[in-house]
C-alpha atoms as an extended CHARMM CRD file, in Angstrom:
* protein
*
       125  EXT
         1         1  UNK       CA            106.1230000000      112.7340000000      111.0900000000  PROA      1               0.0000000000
         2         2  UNK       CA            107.5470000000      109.6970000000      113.3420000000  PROA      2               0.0000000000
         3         3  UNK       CA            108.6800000000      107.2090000000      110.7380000000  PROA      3               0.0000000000
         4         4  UNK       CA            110.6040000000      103.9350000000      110.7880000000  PROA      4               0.0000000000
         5         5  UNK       CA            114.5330000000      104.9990000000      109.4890000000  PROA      5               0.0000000000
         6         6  UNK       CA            115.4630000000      101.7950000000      108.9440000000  PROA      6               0.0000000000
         7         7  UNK       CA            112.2730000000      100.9400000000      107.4600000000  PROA      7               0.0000000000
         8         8  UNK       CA            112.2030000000      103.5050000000      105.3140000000  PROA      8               0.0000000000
         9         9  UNK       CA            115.5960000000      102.7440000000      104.4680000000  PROA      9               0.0000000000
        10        10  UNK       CA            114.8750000000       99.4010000000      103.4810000000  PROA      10              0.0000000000
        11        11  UNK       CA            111.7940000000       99.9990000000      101.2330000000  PROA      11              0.0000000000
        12        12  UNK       CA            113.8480000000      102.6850000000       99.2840000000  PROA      12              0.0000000000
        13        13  UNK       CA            115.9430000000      100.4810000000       98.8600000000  PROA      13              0.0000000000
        14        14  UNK       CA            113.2610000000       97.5440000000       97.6030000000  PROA      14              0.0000000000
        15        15  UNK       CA            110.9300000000       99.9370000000       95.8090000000  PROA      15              0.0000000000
        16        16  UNK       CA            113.0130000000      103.2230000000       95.1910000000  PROA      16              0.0000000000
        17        17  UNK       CA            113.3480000000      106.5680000000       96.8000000000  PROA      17              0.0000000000
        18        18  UNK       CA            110.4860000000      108.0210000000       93.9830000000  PROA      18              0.0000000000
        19        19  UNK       CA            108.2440000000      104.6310000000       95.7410000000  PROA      19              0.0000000000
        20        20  UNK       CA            108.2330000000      106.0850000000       98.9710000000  PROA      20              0.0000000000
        21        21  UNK       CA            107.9090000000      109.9770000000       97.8350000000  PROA      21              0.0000000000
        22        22  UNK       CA            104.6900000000      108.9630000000       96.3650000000  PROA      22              0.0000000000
        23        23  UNK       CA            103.8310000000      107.0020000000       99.6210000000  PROA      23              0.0000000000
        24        24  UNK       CA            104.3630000000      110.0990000000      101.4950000000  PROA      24              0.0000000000
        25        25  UNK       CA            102.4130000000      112.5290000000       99.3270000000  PROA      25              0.0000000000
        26        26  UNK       CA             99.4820000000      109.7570000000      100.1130000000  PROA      26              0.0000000000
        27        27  UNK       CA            100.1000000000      110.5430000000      104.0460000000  PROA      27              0.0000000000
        28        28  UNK       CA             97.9110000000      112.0560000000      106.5210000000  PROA      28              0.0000000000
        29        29  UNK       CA             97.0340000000      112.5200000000      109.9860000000  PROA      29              0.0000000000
        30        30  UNK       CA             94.7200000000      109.3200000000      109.4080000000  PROA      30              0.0000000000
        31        31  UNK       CA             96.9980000000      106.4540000000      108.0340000000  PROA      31              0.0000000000
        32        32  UNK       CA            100.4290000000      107.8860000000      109.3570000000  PROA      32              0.0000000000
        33        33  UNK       CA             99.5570000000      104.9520000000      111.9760000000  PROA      33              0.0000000000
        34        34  UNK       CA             99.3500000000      102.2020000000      109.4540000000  PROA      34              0.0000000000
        35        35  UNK       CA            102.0670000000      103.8550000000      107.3190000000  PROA      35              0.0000000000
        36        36  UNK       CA            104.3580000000      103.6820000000      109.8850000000  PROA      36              0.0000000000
        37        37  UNK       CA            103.3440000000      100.2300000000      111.5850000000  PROA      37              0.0000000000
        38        38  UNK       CA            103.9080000000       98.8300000000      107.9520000000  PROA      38              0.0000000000
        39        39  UNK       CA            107.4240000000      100.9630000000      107.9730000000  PROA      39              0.0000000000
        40        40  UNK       CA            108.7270000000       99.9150000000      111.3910000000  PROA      40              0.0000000000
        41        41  UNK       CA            107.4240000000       96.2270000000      111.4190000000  PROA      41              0.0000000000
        42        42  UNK       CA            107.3320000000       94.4730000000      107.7940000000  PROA      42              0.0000000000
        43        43  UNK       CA            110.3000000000       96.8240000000      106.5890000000  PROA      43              0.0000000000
        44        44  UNK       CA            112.1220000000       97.7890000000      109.6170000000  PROA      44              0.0000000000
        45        45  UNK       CA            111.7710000000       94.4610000000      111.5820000000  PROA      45              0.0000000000
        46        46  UNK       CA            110.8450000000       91.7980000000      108.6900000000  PROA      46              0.0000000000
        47        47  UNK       CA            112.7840000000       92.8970000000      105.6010000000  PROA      47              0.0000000000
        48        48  UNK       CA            115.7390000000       93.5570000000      107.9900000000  PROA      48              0.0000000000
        49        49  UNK       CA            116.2730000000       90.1020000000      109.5990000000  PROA      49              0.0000000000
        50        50  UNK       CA            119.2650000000       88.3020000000      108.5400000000  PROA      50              0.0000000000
        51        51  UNK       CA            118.4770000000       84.4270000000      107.6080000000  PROA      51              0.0000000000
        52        52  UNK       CA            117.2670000000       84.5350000000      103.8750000000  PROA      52              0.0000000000
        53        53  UNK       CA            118.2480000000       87.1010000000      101.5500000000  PROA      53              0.0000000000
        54        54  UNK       CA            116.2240000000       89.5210000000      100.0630000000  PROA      54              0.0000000000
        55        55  UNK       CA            115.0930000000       87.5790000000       96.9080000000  PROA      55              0.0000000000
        56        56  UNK       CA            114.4660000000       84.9710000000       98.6820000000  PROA      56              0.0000000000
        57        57  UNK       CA            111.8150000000       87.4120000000      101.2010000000  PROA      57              0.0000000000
        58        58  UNK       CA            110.3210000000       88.5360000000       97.6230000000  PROA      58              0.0000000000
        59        59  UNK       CA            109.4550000000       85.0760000000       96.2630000000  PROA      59              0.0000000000
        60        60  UNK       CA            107.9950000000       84.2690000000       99.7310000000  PROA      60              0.0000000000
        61        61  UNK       CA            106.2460000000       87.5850000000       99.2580000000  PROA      61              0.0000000000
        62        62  UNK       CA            105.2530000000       86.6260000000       95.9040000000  PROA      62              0.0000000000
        63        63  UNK       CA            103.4340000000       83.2340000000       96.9870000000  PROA      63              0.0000000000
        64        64  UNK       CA            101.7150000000       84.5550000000       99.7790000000  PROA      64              0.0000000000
        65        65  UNK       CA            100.3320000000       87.4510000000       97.6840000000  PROA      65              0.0000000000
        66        66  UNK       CA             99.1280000000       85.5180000000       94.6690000000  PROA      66              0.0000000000
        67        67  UNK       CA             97.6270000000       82.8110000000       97.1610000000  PROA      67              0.0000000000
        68        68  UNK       CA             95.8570000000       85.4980000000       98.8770000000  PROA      68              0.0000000000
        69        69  UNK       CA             95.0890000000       87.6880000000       95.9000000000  PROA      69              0.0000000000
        70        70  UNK       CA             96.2970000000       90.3840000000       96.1740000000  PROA      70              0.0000000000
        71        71  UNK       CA             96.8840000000       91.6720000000       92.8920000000  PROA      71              0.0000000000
        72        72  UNK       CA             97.8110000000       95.6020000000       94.0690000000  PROA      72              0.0000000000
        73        73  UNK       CA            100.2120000000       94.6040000000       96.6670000000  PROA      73              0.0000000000
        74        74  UNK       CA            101.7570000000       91.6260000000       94.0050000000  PROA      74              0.0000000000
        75        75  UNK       CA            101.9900000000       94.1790000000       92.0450000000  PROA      75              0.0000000000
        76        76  UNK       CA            104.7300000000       96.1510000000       94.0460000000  PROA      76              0.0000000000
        77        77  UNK       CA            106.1400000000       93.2470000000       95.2320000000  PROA      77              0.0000000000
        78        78  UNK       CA            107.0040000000       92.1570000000       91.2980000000  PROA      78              0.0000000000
        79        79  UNK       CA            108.4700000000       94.9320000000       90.9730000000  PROA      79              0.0000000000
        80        80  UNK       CA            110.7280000000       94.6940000000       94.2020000000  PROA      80              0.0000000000
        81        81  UNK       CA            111.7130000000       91.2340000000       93.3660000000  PROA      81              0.0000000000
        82        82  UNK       CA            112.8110000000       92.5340000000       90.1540000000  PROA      82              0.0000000000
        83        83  UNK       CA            114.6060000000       95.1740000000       91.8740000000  PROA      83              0.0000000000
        84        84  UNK       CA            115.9760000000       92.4250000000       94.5170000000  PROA      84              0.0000000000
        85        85  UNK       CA            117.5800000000       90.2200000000       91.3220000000  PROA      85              0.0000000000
        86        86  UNK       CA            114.7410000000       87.8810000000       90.1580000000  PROA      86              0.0000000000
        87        87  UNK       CA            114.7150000000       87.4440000000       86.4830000000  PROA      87              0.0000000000
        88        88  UNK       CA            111.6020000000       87.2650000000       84.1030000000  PROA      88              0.0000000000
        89        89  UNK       CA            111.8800000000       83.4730000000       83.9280000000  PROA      89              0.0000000000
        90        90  UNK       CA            112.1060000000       82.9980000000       88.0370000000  PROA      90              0.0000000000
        91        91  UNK       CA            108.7980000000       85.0490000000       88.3450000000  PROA      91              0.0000000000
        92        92  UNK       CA            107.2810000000       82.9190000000       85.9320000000  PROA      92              0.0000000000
        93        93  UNK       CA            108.5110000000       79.6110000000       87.4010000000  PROA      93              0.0000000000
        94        94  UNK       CA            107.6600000000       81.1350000000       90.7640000000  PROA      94              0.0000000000
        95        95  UNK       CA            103.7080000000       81.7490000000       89.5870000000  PROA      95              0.0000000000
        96        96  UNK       CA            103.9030000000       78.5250000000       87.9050000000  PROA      96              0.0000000000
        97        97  UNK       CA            104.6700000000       76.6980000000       90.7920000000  PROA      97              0.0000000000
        98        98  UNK       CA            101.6290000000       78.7450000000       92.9750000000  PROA      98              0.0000000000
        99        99  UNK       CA             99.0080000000       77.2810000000       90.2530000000  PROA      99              0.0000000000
       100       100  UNK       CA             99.6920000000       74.1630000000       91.4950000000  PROA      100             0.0000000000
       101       101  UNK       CA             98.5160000000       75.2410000000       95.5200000000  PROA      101             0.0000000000
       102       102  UNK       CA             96.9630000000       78.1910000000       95.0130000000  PROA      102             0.0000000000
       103       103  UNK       CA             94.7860000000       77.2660000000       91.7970000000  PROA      103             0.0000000000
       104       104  UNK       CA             94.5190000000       78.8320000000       88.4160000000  PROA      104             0.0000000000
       105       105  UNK       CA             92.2790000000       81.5280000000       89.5590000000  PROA      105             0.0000000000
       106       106  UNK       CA             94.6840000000       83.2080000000       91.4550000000  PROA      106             0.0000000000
       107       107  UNK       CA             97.2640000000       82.3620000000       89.5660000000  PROA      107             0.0000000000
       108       108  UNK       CA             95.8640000000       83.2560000000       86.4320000000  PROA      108             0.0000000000
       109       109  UNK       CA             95.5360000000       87.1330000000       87.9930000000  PROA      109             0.0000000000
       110       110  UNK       CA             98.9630000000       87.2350000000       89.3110000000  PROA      110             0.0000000000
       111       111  UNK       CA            100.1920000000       86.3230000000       85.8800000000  PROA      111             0.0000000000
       112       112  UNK       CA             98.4580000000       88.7150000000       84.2900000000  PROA      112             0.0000000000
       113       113  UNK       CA             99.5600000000       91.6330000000       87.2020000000  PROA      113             0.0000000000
       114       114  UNK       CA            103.2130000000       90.6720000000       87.0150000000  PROA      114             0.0000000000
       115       115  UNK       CA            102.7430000000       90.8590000000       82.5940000000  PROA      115             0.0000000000
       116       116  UNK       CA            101.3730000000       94.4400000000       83.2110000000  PROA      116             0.0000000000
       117       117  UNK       CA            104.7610000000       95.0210000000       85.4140000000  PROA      117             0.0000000000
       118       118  UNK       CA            106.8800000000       93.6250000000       83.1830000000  PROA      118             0.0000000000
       119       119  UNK       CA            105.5740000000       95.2880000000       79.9920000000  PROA      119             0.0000000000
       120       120  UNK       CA            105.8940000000       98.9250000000       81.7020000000  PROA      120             0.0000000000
       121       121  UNK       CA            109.2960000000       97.9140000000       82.1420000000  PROA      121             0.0000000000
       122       122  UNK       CA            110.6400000000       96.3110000000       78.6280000000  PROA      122             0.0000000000
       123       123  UNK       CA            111.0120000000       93.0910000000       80.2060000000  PROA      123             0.0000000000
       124       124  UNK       CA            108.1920000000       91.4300000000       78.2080000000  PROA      124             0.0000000000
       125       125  UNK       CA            108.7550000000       90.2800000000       74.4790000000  PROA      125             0.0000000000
């Protein structure tokens, strides 16, 4: 398997080592090519640029996903943020502020994906 070190690296780090075991147990001849394009360029090129930090990548991350809905994809990308410092109150403020651009709709859904993340974790009261 030809895979991305540093981009694997990175989205351990983001998502956790048991994250990218379950990744790989989803591999196969098929999608090793967009498993490792997504490795080498989002996580290996993107996620390692210096110029913003890494919470700062997630709440971009965060916007675009919830203005494109994307609920599965917000849905890792909560949990990353989480991972990358953002608290419970940012992520709200941060889907708050996407209602305004992006429209209830899609806001409305990416509140309710990043509830379902924070309740598996104990973060919601």
């Amino acid at each position: 398997m030809d895979t991305s070190p540093s981009g694997r690296r990175i989205l351990s780090e983001l998502m956790g080592p048991d994250y990218v075991e379950k990744k790989d147990k989803s591999r196969n001849t098929f999608n090793e090519a967009i498993q490792q394009y997504s490795e080498e360029v989002c996580f290996g090129r993107i996620w390692a640029r210096e110029g913003i930090d890494r919470k700062t990548r997630s709440i971009v991350n965060i916007a675009m996903l919830t203005a494109l809905n994307r609920p599965a994809q917000l849905s890792h990308h909560i949990e990353g943020a989480l991972t990358n410092g953002c608290t419970v109150d940012e992520l709200k403020e941060i889907l708050l502020q996407t209602a305004v651009y992006c429209g209830l709709p899609a806001a409305g859904e990416a509140f309710r994906v990043a509830e379902e993340v924070l309740r598996t974790r104990g973060l919601l009261d």
